[in-house]
Amino acid sequence: MKNTSGKIKIGPFVCTMPSLIGIIVFWFVPFVISFGYTMVKSSSDSSFVGMDNFRNVFGSKTFTQAAINTIIFVVAAVLLEFVFSTAIAIGVKNLKKYRGAVLAVLIFPMAIPSVSISYFWNLLFSENGFVRLLLFKSGHPEIDITSGPVTMVIALFIFLWKYTGFCASLMFTGLQDIPQAYYEVAEIEGLGKIKQLFSVTLVYLRPSIILVTILTFINSFKVYREIYLLYGSYPSSYVYMLQNYMNNLFESGNIVKLSTSAWIILAALLIPIVVTLYLQNKFSKDFY
């Protein structure tokens, strides 16, 4: 960095050096080392095996099941989050009073630590929880909420409960940036509320939609904490996610397979993020 006199200022570099050193030592170096593990036979045998570890991971039924569950959850979470957060944001915008109070209440679930709220979810969804008791008394004891397909619905419910309010606040901010004149012109042209939603609101809300999509995509991988606290290390096959798979590899000490899986997941994560950022940049140019 240079000041107005053309001299290089070392102050910013000195201030950021501790953080930079920490990132290099505790993140970048281990990350590079982990790639080395993907090319060897085991942590105790450094024999070069090329791409065999990647083939073994892709051939694992456990990894395949975890990947399928994760994809289903992420796609469902992104779509439902978009629908609910947009609907809530439009509803809040139409309020005449107490917008700030409503937004504060909506954001509150995200501020609650997962460990703290897990006790509440256990009271609801555990084997002896309130929901199971309610199903039993209503004559539907066959519905399994601890190991059946319903566990995926429960995981989605917990995720949406935690993050929808925050995403709705982001959508609300985007709605505030849309000039009211656009809606007035649409009304003059005879567009109804539904057509205004698709022709005005969603069109000019695209930057916020992309932001919410990226955040939802990232946060969807954090649902592992709730699943782990609710169902343990080996949950139902319907909610056995990649995070469960990785955690179990770590506990078993299988560093080679863990490192290989980490690089596969990294590559899988980068693709949608890069595509989304490209679309965001493209849409930004359309606006300016």
Coordinates of C-alpha atoms in Angstrom, one line a residue, residues 44-255:
S44 CA 2.1 -45.1 7.8
D45 CA 2.9 -46.3 4.2
S46 CA 3.9 -43.5 1.8
S47 CA 3.8 -45.7 -1.3
F48 CA 2.4 -43.7 -4.2
V49 CA -1.0 -44.9 -5.4
G50 CA -2.1 -42.2 -7.7
M51 CA -5.9 -41.8 -8.0
D52 CA -6.7 -45.1 -6.3
N53 CA -7.9 -43.4 -3.1
F54 CA -10.3 -41.2 -5.1
R55 CA -11.7 -44.4 -6.8
N56 CA -12.1 -46.1 -3.5
V57 CA -14.0 -43.2 -2.0
F58 CA -16.3 -43.0 -5.0
G59 CA -16.8 -46.7 -4.8
S60 CA -17.9 -46.6 -1.2
K61 CA -21.6 -47.2 -0.6
T62 CA -21.4 -45.1 2.6
F63 CA -19.9 -42.1 0.8
T64 CA -22.5 -42.5 -2.1
Q65 CA -25.4 -42.6 0.4
A66 CA -24.1 -39.6 2.3
A67 CA -23.5 -37.6 -0.9
I68 CA -27.0 -38.4 -2.2
N69 CA -28.6 -37.3 1.1
T70 CA -26.5 -34.1 1.2
I71 CA -27.5 -33.2 -2.4
I72 CA -31.2 -33.8 -1.6
F73 CA -31.0 -31.8 1.5
V74 CA -29.1 -28.9 -0.1
V75 CA -31.4 -28.6 -3.1
A76 CA -34.6 -28.8 -0.9
A77 CA -33.1 -26.3 1.6
V78 CA -32.2 -23.7 -1.1
L79 CA -35.6 -23.9 -2.8
L80 CA -37.6 -23.8 0.4
E81 CA -35.5 -21.1 1.8
F82 CA -36.0 -18.9 -1.3
V83 CA -39.8 -19.4 -1.2
F84 CA -40.3 -18.8 2.5
S85 CA -37.8 -16.0 2.9
T86 CA -39.2 -14.1 -0.1
A87 CA -42.8 -14.6 1.1
I88 CA -41.9 -13.4 4.7
A89 CA -39.9 -10.4 3.4
I90 CA -42.9 -9.3 1.2
G91 CA -45.2 -9.7 4.2
V92 CA -42.9 -7.6 6.4
K93 CA -42.7 -4.9 3.8
N94 CA -46.4 -4.7 3.7
L95 CA -46.6 -4.1 7.4
K96 CA -47.5 -0.5 8.5
K97 CA -45.9 -0.8 12.0
Y98 CA -43.4 -2.9 14.0
R99 CA -41.2 -3.9 11.1
G100 CA -38.1 -3.6 13.2
A101 CA -39.6 -5.8 16.0
V102 CA -40.7 -8.4 13.5
L103 CA -37.3 -8.6 11.9
A104 CA -35.6 -8.9 15.3
V105 CA -37.8 -11.8 16.2
L106 CA -37.1 -13.5 12.9
I107 CA -33.4 -13.2 13.3
F108 CA -33.4 -14.4 16.9
P109 CA -33.3 -18.2 16.1
M110 CA -30.0 -17.8 14.4
A111 CA -28.5 -16.3 17.5
I112 CA -29.4 -19.4 19.6
P113 CA -26.4 -21.8 19.9
S114 CA -27.1 -25.3 18.5
V115 CA -26.2 -27.0 21.7
S116 CA -28.7 -24.9 23.7
I117 CA -31.6 -25.5 21.4
S118 CA -30.8 -29.2 20.9
Y119 CA -32.5 -30.0 24.2
F120 CA -35.7 -28.5 22.9
W121 CA -35.5 -30.5 19.7
N122 CA -34.9 -33.7 21.7
L123 CA -38.0 -33.0 23.7
L124 CA -39.9 -32.8 20.4
F125 CA -38.4 -35.3 18.1
S126 CA -36.6 -38.0 20.2
E127 CA -37.9 -41.5 20.5
N128 CA -39.8 -40.6 23.7
G129 CA -40.5 -37.0 22.6
F130 CA -43.7 -35.0 22.4
V131 CA -44.2 -35.6 18.6
R132 CA -43.8 -39.4 19.0
L133 CA -46.3 -39.3 21.9
L134 CA -48.7 -37.2 19.9
L135 CA -48.5 -39.7 16.9
F136 CA -49.1 -42.6 19.2
K137 CA -52.2 -41.1 20.9
S138 CA -53.6 -40.0 17.5
G139 CA -53.4 -43.6 16.2
H140 CA -50.3 -43.4 14.0
P141 CA -47.6 -45.2 15.9
E142 CA -46.2 -46.6 12.7
I143 CA -44.7 -43.2 11.7
D144 CA -41.1 -43.4 12.6
I145 CA -39.6 -40.0 13.3
T146 CA -36.2 -41.4 14.5
S147 CA -35.1 -43.6 11.7
G148 CA -37.6 -43.3 8.8
P149 CA -37.9 -40.8 5.9
V150 CA -39.5 -38.3 8.2
T151 CA -36.0 -37.6 9.7
M152 CA -35.2 -35.7 6.5
V153 CA -38.3 -33.6 6.9
I154 CA -37.3 -32.9 10.6
A155 CA -33.8 -31.9 9.5
L156 CA -35.2 -29.5 6.9
F157 CA -37.7 -28.1 9.5
I158 CA -34.9 -27.4 12.0
F159 CA -32.7 -25.8 9.3
L160 CA -35.5 -23.5 8.0
W161 CA -36.5 -22.5 11.5
K162 CA -33.0 -21.4 12.2
Y163 CA -32.1 -19.5 9.0
T164 CA -35.3 -18.4 7.3
G165 CA -35.6 -15.3 9.4
F166 CA -32.1 -14.1 8.7
C167 CA -32.6 -14.8 4.9
A168 CA -35.9 -13.0 5.0
S169 CA -34.2 -9.9 6.5
L170 CA -31.7 -9.9 3.6
M171 CA -34.6 -10.2 1.2
F172 CA -36.4 -7.4 2.9
T173 CA -33.3 -5.2 2.5
G174 CA -33.3 -6.0 -1.2
L175 CA -37.0 -5.1 -1.5
Q176 CA -36.4 -1.7 0.1
D177 CA -34.0 -0.9 -2.7
I178 CA -36.6 -1.4 -5.4
P179 CA -38.1 2.0 -6.3
Q180 CA -41.8 2.3 -5.8
A181 CA -42.0 4.0 -9.2
Y182 CA -41.5 0.6 -10.9
Y183 CA -44.6 -0.8 -9.3
E184 CA -46.6 2.3 -10.2
V185 CA -45.5 1.9 -13.8
A186 CA -46.5 -1.8 -13.7
E187 CA -50.0 -0.8 -12.4
I188 CA -50.4 1.7 -15.1
E189 CA -49.6 -1.0 -17.6
G190 CA -52.3 -3.2 -16.1
L191 CA -50.1 -5.7 -14.4
G192 CA -51.7 -7.5 -11.4
K193 CA -50.0 -8.4 -8.1
I194 CA -48.8 -11.8 -9.4
K195 CA -47.4 -10.4 -12.6
Q196 CA -45.7 -7.6 -10.6
L197 CA -44.1 -10.2 -8.4
F198 CA -42.4 -11.9 -11.4
S199 CA -41.9 -8.9 -13.6
V200 CA -40.7 -6.4 -11.0
T201 CA -40.0 -7.9 -7.6
L202 CA -38.1 -11.0 -8.5
V203 CA -36.2 -9.3 -11.4
Y204 CA -34.8 -6.5 -9.2
L205 CA -34.4 -8.8 -6.2
R206 CA -31.8 -11.0 -8.1
P207 CA -28.7 -9.8 -6.2
S208 CA -30.4 -10.6 -2.9
I209 CA -31.6 -13.9 -4.2
I210 CA -28.1 -14.9 -5.3
L211 CA -26.7 -13.8 -1.9
V212 CA -29.4 -15.8 0.0
T213 CA -28.7 -18.8 -2.3
I214 CA -25.0 -18.8 -1.5
L215 CA -25.5 -18.4 2.3
T216 CA -28.2 -21.1 2.3
F217 CA -25.8 -23.4 0.4
I218 CA -23.1 -22.8 2.9
N219 CA -25.3 -23.0 6.0
S220 CA -26.9 -26.2 4.8
F221 CA -23.6 -28.0 5.5
K222 CA -23.9 -26.8 9.1
V223 CA -27.1 -28.8 9.8
Y224 CA -24.7 -31.7 10.8
R225 CA -24.6 -30.2 14.3
E226 CA -28.3 -30.5 14.9
I227 CA -28.4 -34.0 13.3
Y228 CA -25.5 -35.1 15.5
L229 CA -27.0 -33.8 18.7
L230 CA -30.4 -35.3 17.8
Y231 CA -29.4 -38.7 16.4
G232 CA -25.8 -39.2 17.3
S233 CA -22.8 -40.2 15.1
Y234 CA -24.7 -42.8 13.1
P235 CA -28.2 -41.3 12.3
S236 CA -30.8 -42.7 10.1
S237 CA -29.7 -43.6 6.5
Y238 CA -32.0 -40.8 5.3
V239 CA -30.1 -38.1 7.1
Y240 CA -26.6 -39.6 7.1
M241 CA -24.8 -36.6 5.5
L242 CA -21.2 -36.0 4.2
Q243 CA -20.4 -34.3 7.5
N244 CA -21.3 -37.5 9.4
Y245 CA -19.2 -39.5 7.0
M246 CA -16.2 -37.1 7.5
N247 CA -16.6 -37.0 11.3
N248 CA -16.7 -40.8 11.5
L249 CA -13.6 -41.1 9.4
F250 CA -11.8 -38.6 11.7
E251 CA -12.8 -40.6 14.8
S252 CA -11.6 -43.8 13.2
G253 CA -8.2 -42.2 12.3
N254 CA -8.5 -42.9 8.6
I255 CA -6.5 -39.9 7.5

